[in-house]
Amino acid sequence: MYGERLKTIRSLTGLKQKDLAEILGVSGAAISKLEADINAPSASIHANLLLYLNVNLNWFITGKGSIFLDEISAPDKH
């Protein structure tokens, strides 16, 4: 579940596991376990995905919506 989404993020951003690990402040082994769905992501991983990669946490958690926040349109103000 989360593992496939992390792989999608890496694919779209061109990051290797070690690069994503550095951004998220975890080890490469931790990324491997996350991508294999052995471990679930912590709150700090969620926060860093949002902070550093602009990942839409709703998509990351549910699989629904845009992957990145800049793909979400703000409502028109009249």
C-alpha atoms as a PDB file:
ATOM      1  CA  MET A   1       0.000   0.000   0.000  1.00  0.00           C
ATOM      2  CA  TYR A   2       2.414   2.742   1.148  1.00  0.00           C
ATOM      3  CA  GLY A   3       5.289   0.928  -0.508  1.00  0.00           C
ATOM      4  CA  GLU A   4       3.863   1.296  -4.001  1.00  0.00           C
ATOM      5  CA  ARG A   5       3.148   4.965  -3.343  1.00  0.00           C
ATOM      6  CA  LEU A   6       6.727   5.566  -2.207  1.00  0.00           C
ATOM      7  CA  LYS A   7       7.963   3.847  -5.358  1.00  0.00           C
ATOM      8  CA  THR A   8       5.680   6.093  -7.415  1.00  0.00           C
ATOM      9  CA  ILE A   9       7.062   9.191  -5.690  1.00  0.00           C
ATOM     10  CA  ARG A  10      10.617   8.040  -6.339  1.00  0.00           C
ATOM     11  CA  SER A  11       9.834   7.287  -9.960  1.00  0.00           C
ATOM     12  CA  LEU A  12       8.221  10.678 -10.569  1.00  0.00           C
ATOM     13  CA  THR A  13      10.982  12.598  -8.804  1.00  0.00           C
ATOM     14  CA  GLY A  14      13.868  10.542 -10.193  1.00  0.00           C
ATOM     15  CA  LEU A  15      15.165   9.736  -6.718  1.00  0.00           C
ATOM     16  CA  LYS A  16      17.027   6.583  -5.753  1.00  0.00           C
ATOM     17  CA  GLN A  17      16.257   4.862  -2.459  1.00  0.00           C
ATOM     18  CA  LYS A  18      19.341   6.365  -0.812  1.00  0.00           C
ATOM     19  CA  ASP A  19      18.367   9.849  -1.991  1.00  0.00           C
ATOM     20  CA  LEU A  20      14.838   9.508  -0.616  1.00  0.00           C
ATOM     21  CA  ALA A  21      16.242   8.127   2.637  1.00  0.00           C
ATOM     22  CA  GLU A  22      18.436  11.198   3.029  1.00  0.00           C
ATOM     23  CA  ILE A  23      15.522  13.553   2.351  1.00  0.00           C
ATOM     24  CA  LEU A  24      13.272  11.736   4.812  1.00  0.00           C
ATOM     25  CA  GLY A  25      15.972  11.402   7.471  1.00  0.00           C
ATOM     26  CA  VAL A  26      15.972   7.607   7.582  1.00  0.00           C
ATOM     27  CA  SER A  27      18.299   4.822   6.476  1.00  0.00           C
ATOM     28  CA  GLY A  28      18.273   3.160   3.088  1.00  0.00           C
ATOM     29  CA  ALA A  29      17.194  -0.039   4.854  1.00  0.00           C
ATOM     30  CA  ALA A  30      14.184   1.831   6.271  1.00  0.00           C
ATOM     31  CA  ILE A  31      13.145   2.870   2.752  1.00  0.00           C
ATOM     32  CA  SER A  32      13.490  -0.727   1.572  1.00  0.00           C
ATOM     33  CA  LYS A  33      11.244  -1.914   4.412  1.00  0.00           C
ATOM     34  CA  LEU A  34       8.711   0.826   3.711  1.00  0.00           C
ATOM     35  CA  GLU A  35       8.613  -0.011   0.008  1.00  0.00           C
ATOM     36  CA  ALA A  36       8.157  -3.698   0.837  1.00  0.00           C
ATOM     37  CA  ASP A  37       5.308  -2.771   3.218  1.00  0.00           C
ATOM     38  CA  ILE A  38       7.191  -4.367   6.110  1.00  0.00           C
ATOM     39  CA  ASN A  39       7.011  -1.130   8.107  1.00  0.00           C
ATOM     40  CA  ALA A  40       4.443   1.660   8.061  1.00  0.00           C
ATOM     41  CA  PRO A  41       5.626   5.247   7.657  1.00  0.00           C
ATOM     42  CA  SER A  42       5.943   7.335  10.800  1.00  0.00           C
ATOM     43  CA  ALA A  43       4.508  10.799  11.338  1.00  0.00           C
ATOM     44  CA  SER A  44       7.941  12.302  10.656  1.00  0.00           C
ATOM     45  CA  ILE A  45       8.074  10.560   7.268  1.00  0.00           C
ATOM     46  CA  HIS A  46       4.645  11.961   6.438  1.00  0.00           C
ATOM     47  CA  ALA A  47       5.798  15.426   7.492  1.00  0.00           C
ATOM     48  CA  ASN A  48       8.997  15.235   5.443  1.00  0.00           C
ATOM     49  CA  LEU A  49       7.154  13.984   2.345  1.00  0.00           C
ATOM     50  CA  LEU A  50       4.975  17.072   2.587  1.00  0.00           C
ATOM     51  CA  LEU A  51       7.736  19.506   3.548  1.00  0.00           C
ATOM     52  CA  TYR A  52      10.465  18.457   1.117  1.00  0.00           C
ATOM     53  CA  LEU A  53       8.604  16.829  -1.785  1.00  0.00           C
ATOM     54  CA  ASN A  54       5.222  18.584  -1.631  1.00  0.00           C
ATOM     55  CA  VAL A  55       3.439  15.209  -1.508  1.00  0.00           C
ATOM     56  CA  ASN A  56      -0.315  15.353  -0.965  1.00  0.00           C
ATOM     57  CA  LEU A  57      -0.690  13.357   2.240  1.00  0.00           C
ATOM     58  CA  ASN A  58      -4.309  12.554   1.405  1.00  0.00           C
ATOM     59  CA  TRP A  59      -3.054  10.729  -1.696  1.00  0.00           C
ATOM     60  CA  PHE A  60      -0.227   9.082   0.234  1.00  0.00           C
ATOM     61  CA  ILE A  61      -2.603   7.743   2.879  1.00  0.00           C
ATOM     62  CA  THR A  62      -5.676   6.927   0.771  1.00  0.00           C
ATOM     63  CA  GLY A  63      -4.430   6.714  -2.805  1.00  0.00           C
ATOM     64  CA  LYS A  64      -7.015   9.323  -3.858  1.00  0.00           C
ATOM     65  CA  GLY A  65      -6.403  12.756  -5.311  1.00  0.00           C
ATOM     66  CA  SER A  66      -3.333  14.353  -6.815  1.00  0.00           C
ATOM     67  CA  ILE A  67       0.074  13.020  -5.878  1.00  0.00           C
ATOM     68  CA  PHE A  68       1.648  16.430  -5.373  1.00  0.00           C
ATOM     69  CA  LEU A  69       0.052  19.475  -3.786  1.00  0.00           C
ATOM     70  CA  ASP A  70       0.930  21.810  -6.646  1.00  0.00           C
ATOM     71  CA  GLU A  71      -1.441  19.721  -8.802  1.00  0.00           C
ATOM     72  CA  ILE A  72      -4.405  20.695  -6.618  1.00  0.00           C
ATOM     73  CA  SER A  73      -6.238  23.763  -7.806  1.00  0.00           C
ATOM     74  CA  ALA A  74      -7.271  26.331  -5.264  1.00  0.00           C
ATOM     75  CA  PRO A  75     -10.913  27.360  -5.412  1.00  0.00           C
ATOM     76  CA  ASP A  76     -11.659  30.468  -7.446  1.00  0.00           C
ATOM     77  CA  LYS A  77     -12.219  33.611  -5.406  1.00  0.00           C
ATOM     78  CA  HIS A  78     -14.933  35.878  -6.736  1.00  0.00           C
END
